């Protein structure tokens, strides 16, 4: 009797393997051969599910973003304004092993996005979605009287996202200079200044 294959599960396994290779060895090392070996499959299996390496990488990035969105949705369920903004921004910092891996994955794609318009489009769309969420929560906070700063909300959203990106990058690049506690403290100071 032929083996029944769960194609969705196999696809997820390949993408998880791609993420592990990227996070552990870097984007350049994420060849189809390395990904197939990590997943325990042949290159032929990868070719059955993905057109090429770029599709695997792009799919791995999208899958990571989807997992982050689902986690954030759970975290901010029933929370609004500055409390929800705090949760959203803290969740985007590498404060634990899972989020550190997500940040390493994300940062790995930044330079490749500069050379690939297809990847850059995905990055821009995903970043715009996050920016819109931050801007929306800032608007909620202002409407609720939680936000006393008179600054333009678009500017505040850019500032907060740049702070998250900068802190995240600094922790990855200079682990002896900043700790996870420092990251959280710097972000909370910035949010306190908005009150």
Short mmCIF file of C-alpha atoms in Angstrom, two decimals:
data_model
loop_
_atom_site.label_atom_id
_atom_site.label_comp_id
_atom_site.label_asym_id
_atom_site.label_seq_id
_atom_site.Cartn_x
_atom_site.Cartn_y
_atom_site.Cartn_z
CA UNK A 1 0.00 0.00 0.00
CA UNK A 2 1.49 3.42 -0.96
CA UNK A 3 2.52 5.74 1.84
CA UNK A 4 0.15 8.66 2.35
CA UNK A 5 2.10 11.91 2.34
CA UNK A 6 0.84 15.04 4.07
CA UNK A 7 2.07 17.60 1.54
CA UNK A 8 1.35 20.62 3.74
CA UNK A 9 3.30 19.07 6.61
CA UNK A 10 6.21 18.19 4.33
CA UNK A 11 6.27 21.76 3.00
CA UNK A 12 6.31 23.10 6.58
CA UNK A 13 9.18 20.75 7.44
CA UNK A 14 11.22 22.05 4.51
CA UNK A 15 10.56 25.65 5.54
CA UNK A 16 11.49 24.91 9.16
CA UNK A 17 14.71 23.31 7.92
CA UNK A 18 15.43 26.38 5.77
CA UNK A 19 14.92 28.64 8.80
CA UNK A 20 17.27 26.53 10.92
CA UNK A 21 19.99 26.60 8.25
CA UNK A 22 19.67 30.37 7.77
CA UNK A 23 19.73 31.13 11.50
CA UNK A 24 22.58 28.73 12.24
CA UNK A 25 24.78 29.07 9.14
CA UNK A 26 23.67 32.25 7.36
CA UNK A 27 21.68 32.97 4.23
CA UNK A 28 24.54 32.19 1.85
CA UNK A 29 24.84 28.69 3.32
CA UNK A 30 21.12 28.02 2.76
CA UNK A 31 21.58 26.05 -0.45
CA UNK A 32 18.90 23.64 -1.60
CA UNK A 33 21.30 20.81 -0.80
CA UNK A 34 21.85 22.08 2.78
CA UNK A 35 18.12 22.62 3.30
CA UNK A 36 17.26 19.17 1.93
CA UNK A 37 19.88 17.55 4.18
CA UNK A 38 18.58 19.47 7.23
CA UNK A 39 15.02 18.36 6.45
CA UNK A 40 16.09 14.78 5.80
CA UNK A 41 14.85 14.81 2.21
CA UNK A 42 16.37 14.67 -1.25
CA UNK A 43 16.74 17.69 -3.51
CA UNK A 44 14.00 16.12 -5.63
CA UNK A 45 11.51 16.48 -2.79
CA UNK A 46 12.31 20.19 -2.54
CA UNK A 47 11.86 20.58 -6.29
CA UNK A 48 8.42 18.98 -5.97
CA UNK A 49 7.24 21.68 -3.53
CA UNK A 50 9.22 24.77 -4.57
CA UNK A 51 10.24 26.20 -7.94
CA UNK A 52 13.70 27.28 -6.76
CA UNK A 53 15.83 28.33 -3.82
CA UNK A 54 14.41 31.86 -3.82
CA UNK A 55 10.89 30.50 -3.43
CA UNK A 56 12.02 28.40 -0.45
CA UNK A 57 13.69 31.39 1.18
CA UNK A 58 10.76 33.69 0.50
CA UNK A 59 8.32 31.11 1.83
CA UNK A 60 10.42 30.63 4.98
CA UNK A 61 10.37 34.38 5.60
CA UNK A 62 6.61 34.59 5.04
CA UNK A 63 6.01 31.62 7.33
CA UNK A 64 8.08 33.30 10.05
CA UNK A 65 6.08 36.52 9.66
CA UNK A 66 2.82 34.58 9.86
CA UNK A 67 3.89 32.90 13.10
CA UNK A 68 4.81 36.28 14.55
CA UNK A 69 1.43 37.76 13.52
CA UNK A 70 -0.42 34.87 15.15
CA UNK A 71 1.57 35.22 18.38
CA UNK A 72 1.00 38.98 18.44
CA UNK A 73 -2.72 38.57 17.85
CA UNK A 74 -2.90 36.35 20.94
CA UNK A 75 -0.81 38.78 23.01
CA UNK A 76 -2.86 41.88 22.24
CA UNK A 77 -6.27 40.23 22.32
CA UNK A 78 -8.45 42.49 24.46
CA UNK A 79 -5.68 45.06 24.96
CA UNK A 80 -5.61 48.51 23.34
CA UNK A 81 -3.59 51.70 23.19
CA UNK A 82 -0.22 51.93 24.90
CA UNK A 83 -0.60 48.53 26.60
CA UNK A 84 -1.07 46.84 23.21
CA UNK A 85 1.73 48.92 21.68
CA UNK A 86 4.04 47.86 24.51
CA UNK A 87 3.27 44.18 23.83
CA UNK A 88 3.70 44.56 20.08
CA UNK A 89 7.06 46.33 20.33
CA UNK A 90 8.45 44.06 23.04
CA UNK A 91 7.46 41.06 20.94
CA UNK A 92 9.57 42.42 18.09
CA UNK A 93 12.72 42.47 20.24
CA UNK A 94 14.98 39.39 20.55
CA UNK A 95 14.18 38.86 24.23
CA UNK A 96 14.14 35.06 24.18
CA UNK A 97 15.49 32.21 22.06
CA UNK A 98 12.51 32.09 19.69
CA UNK A 99 12.49 35.82 19.00
CA UNK A 100 16.27 35.86 18.67
CA UNK A 101 16.01 33.25 15.92
CA UNK A 102 13.24 35.26 14.23
CA UNK A 103 15.38 38.40 14.40
CA UNK A 104 18.42 36.60 13.01
CA UNK A 105 16.26 35.29 10.17
CA UNK A 106 14.84 38.73 9.44
CA UNK A 107 18.20 40.50 9.53
CA UNK A 108 19.69 37.82 7.27
CA UNK A 109 17.26 38.87 4.56
CA UNK A 110 17.95 42.61 4.73
CA UNK A 111 21.04 42.70 2.52
CA UNK A 112 19.58 40.16 0.09
CA UNK A 113 16.48 42.37 -0.20
CA UNK A 114 18.66 45.21 -1.47
CA UNK A 115 19.61 43.06 -4.47
CA UNK A 116 16.27 41.28 -5.05
CA UNK A 117 13.24 43.36 -5.94
CA UNK A 118 10.94 40.37 -5.36
CA UNK A 119 12.24 39.92 -1.83
CA UNK A 120 12.28 43.68 -1.23
CA UNK A 121 8.59 43.87 -2.15
CA UNK A 122 7.74 41.23 0.45
CA UNK A 123 9.88 42.98 3.06
CA UNK A 124 8.24 46.33 2.32
CA UNK A 125 4.72 44.92 2.49
CA UNK A 126 5.41 43.14 5.78
CA UNK A 127 7.11 46.23 7.25
CA UNK A 128 4.19 48.41 6.15
CA UNK A 129 1.78 46.09 7.94
CA UNK A 130 3.78 46.39 11.17
CA UNK A 131 4.09 50.16 10.76
CA UNK A 132 0.32 50.45 10.25
CA UNK A 133 -0.29 48.46 13.43
CA UNK A 134 2.06 50.69 15.44
CA UNK A 135 0.46 53.83 13.96
CA UNK A 136 -3.04 52.51 14.73
CA UNK A 137 -2.14 51.76 18.36
CA UNK A 138 -0.59 55.19 18.76
CA UNK A 139 -3.86 56.66 17.49
CA UNK A 140 -5.81 54.57 19.99
CA UNK A 141 -3.53 55.74 22.79
CA UNK A 142 -3.96 59.38 21.80
CA UNK A 143 -7.76 59.03 21.59
CA UNK A 144 -7.79 57.42 25.07
CA UNK A 145 -5.71 60.26 26.52
CA UNK A 146 -2.75 57.94 27.22
CA UNK A 147 -0.46 59.79 24.86
CA UNK A 148 0.52 63.31 25.83
CA UNK A 149 3.25 63.81 23.26
CA UNK A 150 2.15 66.26 20.56
CA UNK A 151 4.37 64.68 17.94
CA UNK A 152 3.14 63.49 14.58
CA UNK A 153 1.98 59.88 14.95
CA UNK A 154 3.62 58.82 11.69
CA UNK A 155 6.93 60.18 12.96
CA UNK A 156 6.46 58.42 16.31
CA UNK A 157 5.74 55.12 14.55
CA UNK A 158 8.94 55.46 12.50
CA UNK A 159 10.95 56.34 15.60
CA UNK A 160 9.65 53.36 17.59
CA UNK A 161 10.24 50.91 14.75
CA UNK A 162 13.75 52.28 14.15
CA UNK A 163 14.43 51.92 17.87
CA UNK A 164 13.29 48.28 17.81
CA UNK A 165 15.38 47.53 14.70
CA UNK A 166 18.44 49.30 16.11
CA UNK A 167 18.24 47.67 19.53
CA UNK A 168 17.70 44.26 17.93
CA UNK A 169 20.66 44.66 15.61
CA UNK A 170 22.89 45.90 18.41
CA UNK A 171 22.08 42.88 20.57
CA UNK A 172 22.89 40.51 17.71
CA UNK A 173 26.10 42.29 16.69
CA UNK A 174 27.37 43.43 20.09
CA UNK A 175 26.17 40.90 22.65
CA UNK A 176 28.72 42.07 25.22
CA UNK A 177 27.45 45.63 25.04
CA UNK A 178 23.73 45.11 25.56
CA UNK A 179 21.67 42.50 27.33
CA UNK A 180 18.06 41.54 26.80
CA UNK A 181 17.25 43.42 30.00
CA UNK A 182 18.86 46.54 28.49
CA UNK A 183 16.74 46.22 25.35
CA UNK A 184 13.52 46.01 27.30
CA UNK A 185 14.56 48.89 29.55
CA UNK A 186 15.41 51.18 26.60
CA UNK A 187 12.11 50.43 24.89
CA UNK A 188 10.07 51.01 28.04
CA UNK A 189 11.88 54.33 28.64
CA UNK A 190 10.92 55.42 25.12
CA UNK A 191 7.29 54.44 25.69
CA UNK A 192 7.20 56.18 29.09
CA UNK A 193 8.32 59.40 27.40
CA UNK A 194 5.17 59.31 25.28
CA UNK A 195 2.89 59.56 28.33
#
